[in-house]
XYZ file of C-alpha atoms in Angstrom:
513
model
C 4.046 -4.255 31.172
C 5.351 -2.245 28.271
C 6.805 -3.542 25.510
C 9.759 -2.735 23.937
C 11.214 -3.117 20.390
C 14.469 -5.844 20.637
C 17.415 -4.554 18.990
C 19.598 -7.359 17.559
C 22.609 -5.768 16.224
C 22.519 -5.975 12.447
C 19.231 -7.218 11.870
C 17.198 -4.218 11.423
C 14.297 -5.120 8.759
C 12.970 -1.981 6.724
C 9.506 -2.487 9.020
C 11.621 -2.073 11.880
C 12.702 1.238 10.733
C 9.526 2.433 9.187
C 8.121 1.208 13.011
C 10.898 3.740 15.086
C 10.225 6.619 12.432
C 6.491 6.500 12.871
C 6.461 5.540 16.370
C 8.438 6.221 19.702
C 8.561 2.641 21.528
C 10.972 1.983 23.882
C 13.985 0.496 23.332
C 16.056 -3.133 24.688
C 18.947 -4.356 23.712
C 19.100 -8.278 23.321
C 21.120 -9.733 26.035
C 23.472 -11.974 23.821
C 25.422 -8.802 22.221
C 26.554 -7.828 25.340
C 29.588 -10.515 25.367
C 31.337 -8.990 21.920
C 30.733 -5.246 23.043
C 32.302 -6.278 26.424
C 35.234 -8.495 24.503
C 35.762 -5.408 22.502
C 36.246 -2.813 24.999
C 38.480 -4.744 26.600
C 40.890 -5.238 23.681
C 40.942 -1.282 23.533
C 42.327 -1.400 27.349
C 44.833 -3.525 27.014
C 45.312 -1.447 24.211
C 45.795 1.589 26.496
C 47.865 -0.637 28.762
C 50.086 -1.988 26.590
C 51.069 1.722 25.514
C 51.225 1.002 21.566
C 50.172 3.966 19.617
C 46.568 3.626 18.067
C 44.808 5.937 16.014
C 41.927 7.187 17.767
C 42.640 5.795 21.051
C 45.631 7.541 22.068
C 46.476 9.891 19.177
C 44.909 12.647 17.783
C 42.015 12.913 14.742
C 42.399 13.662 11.116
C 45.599 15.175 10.637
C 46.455 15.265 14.069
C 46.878 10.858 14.120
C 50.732 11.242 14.210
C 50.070 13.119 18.035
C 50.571 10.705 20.510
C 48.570 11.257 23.414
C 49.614 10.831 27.801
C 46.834 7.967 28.923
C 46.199 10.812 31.809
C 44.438 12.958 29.384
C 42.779 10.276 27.161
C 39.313 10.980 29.116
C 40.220 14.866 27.885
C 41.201 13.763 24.663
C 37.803 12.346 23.595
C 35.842 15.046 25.644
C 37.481 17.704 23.369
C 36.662 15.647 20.455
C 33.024 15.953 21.044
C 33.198 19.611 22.182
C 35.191 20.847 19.085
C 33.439 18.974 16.560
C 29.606 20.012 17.630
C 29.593 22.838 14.938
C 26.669 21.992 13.114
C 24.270 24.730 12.187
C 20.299 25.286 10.769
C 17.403 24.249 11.957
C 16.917 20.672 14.286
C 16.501 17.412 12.939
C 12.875 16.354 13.488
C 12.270 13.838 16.069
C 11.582 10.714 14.316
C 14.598 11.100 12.560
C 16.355 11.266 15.408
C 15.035 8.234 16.763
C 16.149 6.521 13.946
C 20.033 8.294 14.057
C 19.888 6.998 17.970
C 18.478 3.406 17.169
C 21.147 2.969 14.269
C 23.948 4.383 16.279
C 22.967 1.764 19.308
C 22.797 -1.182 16.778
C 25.845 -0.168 14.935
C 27.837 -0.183 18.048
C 26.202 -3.059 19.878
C 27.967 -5.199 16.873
C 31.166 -5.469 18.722
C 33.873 -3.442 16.494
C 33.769 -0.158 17.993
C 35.364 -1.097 21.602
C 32.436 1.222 23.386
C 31.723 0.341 27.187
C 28.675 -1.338 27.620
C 27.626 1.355 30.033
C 27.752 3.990 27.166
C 25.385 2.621 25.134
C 22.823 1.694 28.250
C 23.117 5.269 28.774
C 22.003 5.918 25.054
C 19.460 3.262 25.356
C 17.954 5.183 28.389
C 18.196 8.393 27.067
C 16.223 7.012 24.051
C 13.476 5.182 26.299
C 13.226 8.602 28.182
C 11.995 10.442 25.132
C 14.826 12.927 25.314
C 16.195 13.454 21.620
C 19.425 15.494 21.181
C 19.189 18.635 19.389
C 20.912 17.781 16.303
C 21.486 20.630 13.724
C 21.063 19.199 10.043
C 23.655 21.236 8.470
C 27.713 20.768 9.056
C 28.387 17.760 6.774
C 30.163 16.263 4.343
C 29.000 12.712 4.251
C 32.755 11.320 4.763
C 34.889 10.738 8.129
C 31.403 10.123 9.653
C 28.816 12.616 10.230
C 31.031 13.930 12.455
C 29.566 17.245 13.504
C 25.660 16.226 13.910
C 26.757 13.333 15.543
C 29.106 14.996 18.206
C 25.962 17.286 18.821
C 23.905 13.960 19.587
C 26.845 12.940 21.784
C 26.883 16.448 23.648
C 23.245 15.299 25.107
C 24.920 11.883 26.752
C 27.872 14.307 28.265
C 25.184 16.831 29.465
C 25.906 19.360 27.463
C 24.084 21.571 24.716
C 19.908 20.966 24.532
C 17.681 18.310 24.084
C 13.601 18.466 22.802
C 11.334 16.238 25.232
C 7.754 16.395 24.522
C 8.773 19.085 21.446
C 10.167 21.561 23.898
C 13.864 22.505 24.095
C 15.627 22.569 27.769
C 19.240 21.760 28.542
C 20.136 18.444 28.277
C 21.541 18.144 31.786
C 18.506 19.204 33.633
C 16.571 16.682 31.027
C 19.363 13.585 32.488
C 18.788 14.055 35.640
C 15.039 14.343 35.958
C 15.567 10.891 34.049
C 17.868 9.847 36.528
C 20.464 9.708 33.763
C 24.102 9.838 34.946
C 25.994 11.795 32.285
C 28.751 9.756 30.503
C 32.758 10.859 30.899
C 33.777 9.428 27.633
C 36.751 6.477 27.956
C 39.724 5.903 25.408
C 38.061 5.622 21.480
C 34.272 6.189 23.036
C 34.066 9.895 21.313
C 35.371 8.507 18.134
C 33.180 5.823 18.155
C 30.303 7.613 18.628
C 30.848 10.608 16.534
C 32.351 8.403 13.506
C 29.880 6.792 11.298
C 26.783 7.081 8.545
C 23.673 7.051 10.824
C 22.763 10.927 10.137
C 22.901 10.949 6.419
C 20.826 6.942 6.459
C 18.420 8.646 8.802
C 17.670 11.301 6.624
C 17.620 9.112 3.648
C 15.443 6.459 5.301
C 12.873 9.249 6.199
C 13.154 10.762 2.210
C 12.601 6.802 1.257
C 9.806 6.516 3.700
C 7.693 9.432 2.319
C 8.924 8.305 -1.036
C 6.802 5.351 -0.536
C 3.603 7.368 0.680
C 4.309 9.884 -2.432
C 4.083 7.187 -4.443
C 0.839 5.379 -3.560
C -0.989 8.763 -3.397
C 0.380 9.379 -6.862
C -1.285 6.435 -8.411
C -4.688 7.009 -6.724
C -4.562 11.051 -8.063
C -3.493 9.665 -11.328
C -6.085 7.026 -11.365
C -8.549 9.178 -10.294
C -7.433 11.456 -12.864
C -8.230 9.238 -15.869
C -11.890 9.001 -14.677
C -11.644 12.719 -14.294
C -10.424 12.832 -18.126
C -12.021 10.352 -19.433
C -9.326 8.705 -19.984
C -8.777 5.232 -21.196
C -7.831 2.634 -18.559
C -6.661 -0.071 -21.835
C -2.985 1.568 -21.511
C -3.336 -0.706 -18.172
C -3.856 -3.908 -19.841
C -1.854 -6.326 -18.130
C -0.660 -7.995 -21.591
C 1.394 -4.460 -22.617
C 3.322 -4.449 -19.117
C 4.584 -8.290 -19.482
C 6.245 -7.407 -23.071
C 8.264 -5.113 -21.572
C 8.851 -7.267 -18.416
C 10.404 -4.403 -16.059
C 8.818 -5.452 -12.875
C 7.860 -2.100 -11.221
C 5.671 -0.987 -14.433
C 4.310 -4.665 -13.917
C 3.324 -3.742 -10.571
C 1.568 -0.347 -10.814
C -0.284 -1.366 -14.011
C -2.341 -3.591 -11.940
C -2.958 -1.353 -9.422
C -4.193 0.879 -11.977
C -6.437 -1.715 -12.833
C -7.410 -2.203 -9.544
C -8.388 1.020 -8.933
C -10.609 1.538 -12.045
C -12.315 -1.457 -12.049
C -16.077 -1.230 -12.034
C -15.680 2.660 -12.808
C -19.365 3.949 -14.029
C -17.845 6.756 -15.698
C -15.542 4.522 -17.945
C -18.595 2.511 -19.107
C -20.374 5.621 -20.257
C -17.536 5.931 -23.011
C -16.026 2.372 -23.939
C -17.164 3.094 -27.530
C -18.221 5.956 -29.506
C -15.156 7.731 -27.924
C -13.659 9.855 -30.847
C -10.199 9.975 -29.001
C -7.397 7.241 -29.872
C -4.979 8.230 -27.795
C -4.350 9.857 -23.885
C -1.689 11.909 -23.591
C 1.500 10.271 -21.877
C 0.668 11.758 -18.493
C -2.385 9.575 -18.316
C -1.342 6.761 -20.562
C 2.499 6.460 -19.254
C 1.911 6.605 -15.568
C 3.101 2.556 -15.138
C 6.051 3.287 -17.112
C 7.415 6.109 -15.151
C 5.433 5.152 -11.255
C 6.878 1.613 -12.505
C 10.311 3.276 -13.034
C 10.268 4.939 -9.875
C 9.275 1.964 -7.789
C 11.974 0.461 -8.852
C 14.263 3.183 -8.013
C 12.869 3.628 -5.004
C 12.714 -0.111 -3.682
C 16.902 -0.012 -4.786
C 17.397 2.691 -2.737
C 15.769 1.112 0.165
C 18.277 -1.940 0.195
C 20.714 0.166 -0.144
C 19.627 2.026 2.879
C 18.751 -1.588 4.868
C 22.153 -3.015 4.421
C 23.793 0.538 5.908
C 21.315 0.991 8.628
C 22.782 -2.638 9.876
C 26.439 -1.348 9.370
C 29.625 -0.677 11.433
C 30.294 2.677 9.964
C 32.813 3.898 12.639
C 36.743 4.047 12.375
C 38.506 2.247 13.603
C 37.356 -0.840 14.037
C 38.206 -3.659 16.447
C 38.393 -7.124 15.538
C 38.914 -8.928 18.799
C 39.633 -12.571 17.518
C 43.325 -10.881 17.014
C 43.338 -7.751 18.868
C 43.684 -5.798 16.321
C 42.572 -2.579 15.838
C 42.115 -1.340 11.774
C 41.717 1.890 9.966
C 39.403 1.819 6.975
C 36.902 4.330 5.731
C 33.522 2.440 6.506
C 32.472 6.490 7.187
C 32.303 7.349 3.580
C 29.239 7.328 2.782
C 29.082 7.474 -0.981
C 26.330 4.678 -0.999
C 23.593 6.484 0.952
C 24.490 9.321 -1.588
C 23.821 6.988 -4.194
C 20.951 6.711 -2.878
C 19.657 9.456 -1.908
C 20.375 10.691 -5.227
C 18.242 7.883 -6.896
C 15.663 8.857 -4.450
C 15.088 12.559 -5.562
C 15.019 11.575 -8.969
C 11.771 9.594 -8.149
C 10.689 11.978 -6.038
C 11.281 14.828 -8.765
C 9.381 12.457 -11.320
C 6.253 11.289 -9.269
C 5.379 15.752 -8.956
C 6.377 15.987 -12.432
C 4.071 13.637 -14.098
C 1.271 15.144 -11.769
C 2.082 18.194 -12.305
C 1.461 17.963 -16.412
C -2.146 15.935 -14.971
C -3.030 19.291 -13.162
C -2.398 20.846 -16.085
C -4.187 18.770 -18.324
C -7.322 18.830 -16.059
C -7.698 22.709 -16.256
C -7.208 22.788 -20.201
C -11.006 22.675 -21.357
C -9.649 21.988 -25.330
C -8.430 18.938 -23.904
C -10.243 17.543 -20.844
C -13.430 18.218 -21.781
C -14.141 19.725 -17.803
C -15.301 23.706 -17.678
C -12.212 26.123 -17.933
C -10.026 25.650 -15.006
C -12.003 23.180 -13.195
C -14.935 25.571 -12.081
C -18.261 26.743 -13.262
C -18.507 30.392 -14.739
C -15.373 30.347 -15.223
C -14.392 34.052 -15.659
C -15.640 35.400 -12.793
C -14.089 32.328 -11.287
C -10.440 31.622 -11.701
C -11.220 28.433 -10.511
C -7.614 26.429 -10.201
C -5.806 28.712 -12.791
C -2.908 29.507 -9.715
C -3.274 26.162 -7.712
C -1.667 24.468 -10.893
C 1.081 28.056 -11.160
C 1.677 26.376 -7.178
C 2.573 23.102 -8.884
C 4.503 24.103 -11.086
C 6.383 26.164 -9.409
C 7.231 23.434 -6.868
C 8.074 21.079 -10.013
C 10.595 23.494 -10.933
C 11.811 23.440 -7.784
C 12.236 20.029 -7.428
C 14.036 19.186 -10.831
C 17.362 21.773 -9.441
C 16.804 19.974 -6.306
C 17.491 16.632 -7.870
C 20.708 17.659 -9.593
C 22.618 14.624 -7.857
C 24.620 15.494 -4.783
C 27.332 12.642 -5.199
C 28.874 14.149 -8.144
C 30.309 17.086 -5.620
C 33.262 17.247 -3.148
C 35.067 19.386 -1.413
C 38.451 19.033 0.416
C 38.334 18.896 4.137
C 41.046 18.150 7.673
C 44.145 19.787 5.364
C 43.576 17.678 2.273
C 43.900 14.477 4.739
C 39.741 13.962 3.693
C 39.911 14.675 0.331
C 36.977 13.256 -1.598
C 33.783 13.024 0.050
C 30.179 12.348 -0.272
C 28.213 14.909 0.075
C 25.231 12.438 1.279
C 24.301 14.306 4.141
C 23.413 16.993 2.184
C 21.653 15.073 -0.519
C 19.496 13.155 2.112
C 18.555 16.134 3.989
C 17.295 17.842 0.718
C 14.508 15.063 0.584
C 12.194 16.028 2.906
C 11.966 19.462 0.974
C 11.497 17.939 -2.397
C 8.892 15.208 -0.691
C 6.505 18.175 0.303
C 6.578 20.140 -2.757
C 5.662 16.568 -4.847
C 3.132 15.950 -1.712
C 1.448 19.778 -2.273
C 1.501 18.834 -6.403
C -0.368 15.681 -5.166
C -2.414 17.452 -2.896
C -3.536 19.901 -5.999
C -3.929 16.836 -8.420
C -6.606 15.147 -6.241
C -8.557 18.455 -5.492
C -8.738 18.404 -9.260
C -9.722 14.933 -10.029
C -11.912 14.956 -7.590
C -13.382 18.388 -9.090
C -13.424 16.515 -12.569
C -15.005 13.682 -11.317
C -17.862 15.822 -9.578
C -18.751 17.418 -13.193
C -19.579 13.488 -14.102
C -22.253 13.721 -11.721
C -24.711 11.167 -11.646
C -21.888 9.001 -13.049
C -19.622 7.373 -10.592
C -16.181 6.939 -10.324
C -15.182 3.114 -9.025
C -15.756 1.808 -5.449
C -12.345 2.348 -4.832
C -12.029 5.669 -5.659
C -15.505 6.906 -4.466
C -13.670 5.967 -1.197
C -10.331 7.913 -1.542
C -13.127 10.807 -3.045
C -15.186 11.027 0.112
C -12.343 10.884 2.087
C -11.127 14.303 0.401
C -14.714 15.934 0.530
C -14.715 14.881 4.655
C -12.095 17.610 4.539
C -12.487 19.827 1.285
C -15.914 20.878 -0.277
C -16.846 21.209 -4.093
C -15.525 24.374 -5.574
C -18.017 26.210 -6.588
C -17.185 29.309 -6.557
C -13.778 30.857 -5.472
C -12.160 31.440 -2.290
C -9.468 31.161 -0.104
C -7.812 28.015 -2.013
C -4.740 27.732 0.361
C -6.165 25.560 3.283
C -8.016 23.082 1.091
C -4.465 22.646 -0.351
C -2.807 21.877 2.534
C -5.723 19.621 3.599
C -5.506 17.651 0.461
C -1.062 17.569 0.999
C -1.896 16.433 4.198
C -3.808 13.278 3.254
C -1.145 12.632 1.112
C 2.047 13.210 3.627
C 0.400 11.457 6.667
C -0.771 8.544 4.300
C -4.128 9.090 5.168
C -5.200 9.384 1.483
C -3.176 5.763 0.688
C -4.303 3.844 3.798
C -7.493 3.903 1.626
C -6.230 1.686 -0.249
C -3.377 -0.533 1.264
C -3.939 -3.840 0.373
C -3.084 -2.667 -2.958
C 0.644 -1.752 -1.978
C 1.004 -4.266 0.490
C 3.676 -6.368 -1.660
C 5.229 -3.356 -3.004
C 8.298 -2.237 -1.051
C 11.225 -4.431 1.135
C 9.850 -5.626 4.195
């Protein structure tokens, strides 16, 4: 029998997300929300019965609300909606993001204030459980009045329209229905609204930046640990008694992994005294202050992120106890922006502080390693324009963390006239995650390098692990060659989480569950 992941509207846990991102599993929706999306959809009828002009329901959008629209063409009404507002352009939005726009979307309306027929979102819920994913372009908007045009372009796939990916490929999305046995859905009074309406684009992208955030993160500390060795760096800048002065609980946290991750290190021992040097630089001796700071960041972010991803986001909403039906702006999404701008930041800092680490490593006046991390160094350039790679991409990544919540731009005739920008800020994520993952990548092919010129000396247990791991994939530079692949090996252990999982129990208490 398979098994399926039970949504209960509103209580998505941050495992439950990491699980859909990672994961396709089929979906079920638990059998007690049924009753308030049912009550809901019914207040919307009588609604439509009773006549009374509602926004949404039987009016136009936007600037168009004071249109009153015949209940003959209220099927047309929200058919249009979708068709007009799929205008989204660039490339698609990967799948596991999409699962996680799709598994949001079904929660969010499954809550019982966006008067959607049951039968819509069993239709979503299938589509989802038959691995068809709507072709979602990532660009097209604002972060306010919902993420109204990527979202329309999910909702094309339910009417039949536009393409979907299954198994990667694209085909259109009614051939990919009805080889599911899908019937495609004719959108009721309020449906298009309710699906279009709402943050689960911009959290989706977010949630995936926080995500790799995470695995950026971990990586980062084992590079940077391994780093030290590499240096000969001191691990007393660790010492548990520095970290509780200061009390901030993230530096208290990654000092002891630190610790961790040293301990027993042969190459330490060989110079605990007689070591002329007083003092690391900051890049080695600051790395719990600023991975500390960014933990912090990141794990604020995430419930941030948590309480959205269990949110009613659409507009408007129906309360049934009264039979009322509200306008608000639940759609403005100025808290995933928030966040998402908190996010780069870390994600900005975790490269940078590598970066200078790279940089350190290939500087023979101060590492003490051969020039550039290679022997005959000369007629080797050794890792002279792998570190020009990283810090190019650090470059990069500080104009890509200028903070997207400090724009807006007027939009529907000045009706929307401040938004978020959040889409926009959490789609730039992914981008910045890479280039800090390739830094990464380059800082561990060094330390690793450095580490080999200690040689009989050993790094610690720990690290001899994570240092095998990398030589399973990339050999000892000895001489040069074509440096590109063992640089996307090395980013790879770091994106996939390969290069953490070495190490887990360390960063098991970490993040929200």
């Amino acid at each position: 029998m398979t098994n399926h992941f039970d949504i209960k509207p509103g209580e998505f846990s941050l495992s439950d997300l990491r699980a859909i991102w990672q994961y396709p599993q089929p979906l079920k929706l638990i059998s007690s929300a049924y009753d308030g999306i049912n009550a809901a959809a019914d207040t919307i009828h009588k609604i439509v019965a009773k006549g009374d002009a509602a926004y949404g329901i039987n009016t136009g959008f936007g600037k168009l609300a004071k249109t009153r629209i015949p209940d003959e063409q209220l099927e047309l009404l929200q058919r249009n909606l979708i068709l007009s507002h799929s205008v989204g352009s660039g490339e698609l939005i990967s799948d596991e993001v999409v699962r996680l726009i799709l598994a949001m979307k079904i929660a969010s309306l499954a809550r019982g204030f966006s008067g959607i027929r049951a039968s819509v979102i069993d239709s979503m819920i299938a589509m989802y459980n038959a691995g068809i994913m709507p072709a979602i372009p990532v660009k097209g908007s604002v972060g306010a009045s919902g993420d109204l045009a990527p979202l329309s372009h999910m909702t094309l796939a339910l009417l039949g329209e536009g393409e979907v990916r299954v198994d990667g490929q694209l085909v259109p999305a009614k051939e990919a229905l009805a080889k599911a046995g899908i019937t495609p859905v004719v959108l009721a009074a309020k449906e298009g609204l309710a699906l279009i309406n709402g943050t689960q684009v911009s959290t989706a992208l977010a949630l995936n930046g926080l995500f790799l955030a995470e695995r950026l993160l971990e990586a980062a500390t084992i590079t940077g640990a391994l780093s030290v060795d590499a240096a000969k760096g001191s691990d007393a800048p660790f010492d548990a008694r520095i970290h509780a002065s200061r009390g901030q609980p993230g530096q208290i946290a990654t000092a002891a992994i630190y610790r961790d991750l040293l301990k027993g290190s042969e190459i330490r021992l060989s110079h605990l005294v007689n070591d002329e040097r007083v003092q690391d630089p900051y890049c080695l001796r600051c790395q719990p202050q600023v991975m500390g700071a960014c933990l912090d960041i990141i794990n604020n972010a995430a419930r941030t992120l948590l309480i959205e991803a269990n949110a009613v986001t659409d507009n408007p909403l129906v309360f049934v106890e009264t039979g009322e039906v509200i306008s608000g702006g639940n759609f403005h999404a100025e808290p995933v922006a928030f966040a998402a701008d908190t996010l780069a930041l870390a994600i900005a800092e975790i490269g940078s502080i590598s970066e200078r680490r790279i940089a350190l490593l290939i500087d023979a006046s101060i590492s003490g390693l051969p020039p550039f991390l290679v022997p005959s160094s000369g007629l080797n350039s050794g890792f002279m324009i792998a570190h020009v790679t990283a810090a190019a991409l650090a470059s990069e990544n500080k104009s890509h963390a200028h903070p997207s919540s400090v724009d807006t731009i007027p939009t529907s005739a000045n009706q929307e006239d401040h938004v978020s920008m959040a889409t926009f800020g959490a789609r730039r994520l992914h981008e910045m995650a890479h280039n800090t993952a390739t830094i990464v990548g380059i800082e561990l092919l060094a330390a690793a390098q450095g580490v080999d010129f200690h040689a009989p000396l050993k790094t610690s247990a720990m690290l001899t692990q994570v240092h095998q791991v990398l030589r399973g994939k990339v050999a000892f530079y000895d001489k040069d060659r074509f440096f590109a692949p063992d640089i996307e090996a090395a980013k790879d252990l770091v994106v996939s989480g390969v290069l953490s999982a070495q190490c887990q129990h360390l960063y098991q208490h970490l993040y929200l569950a």
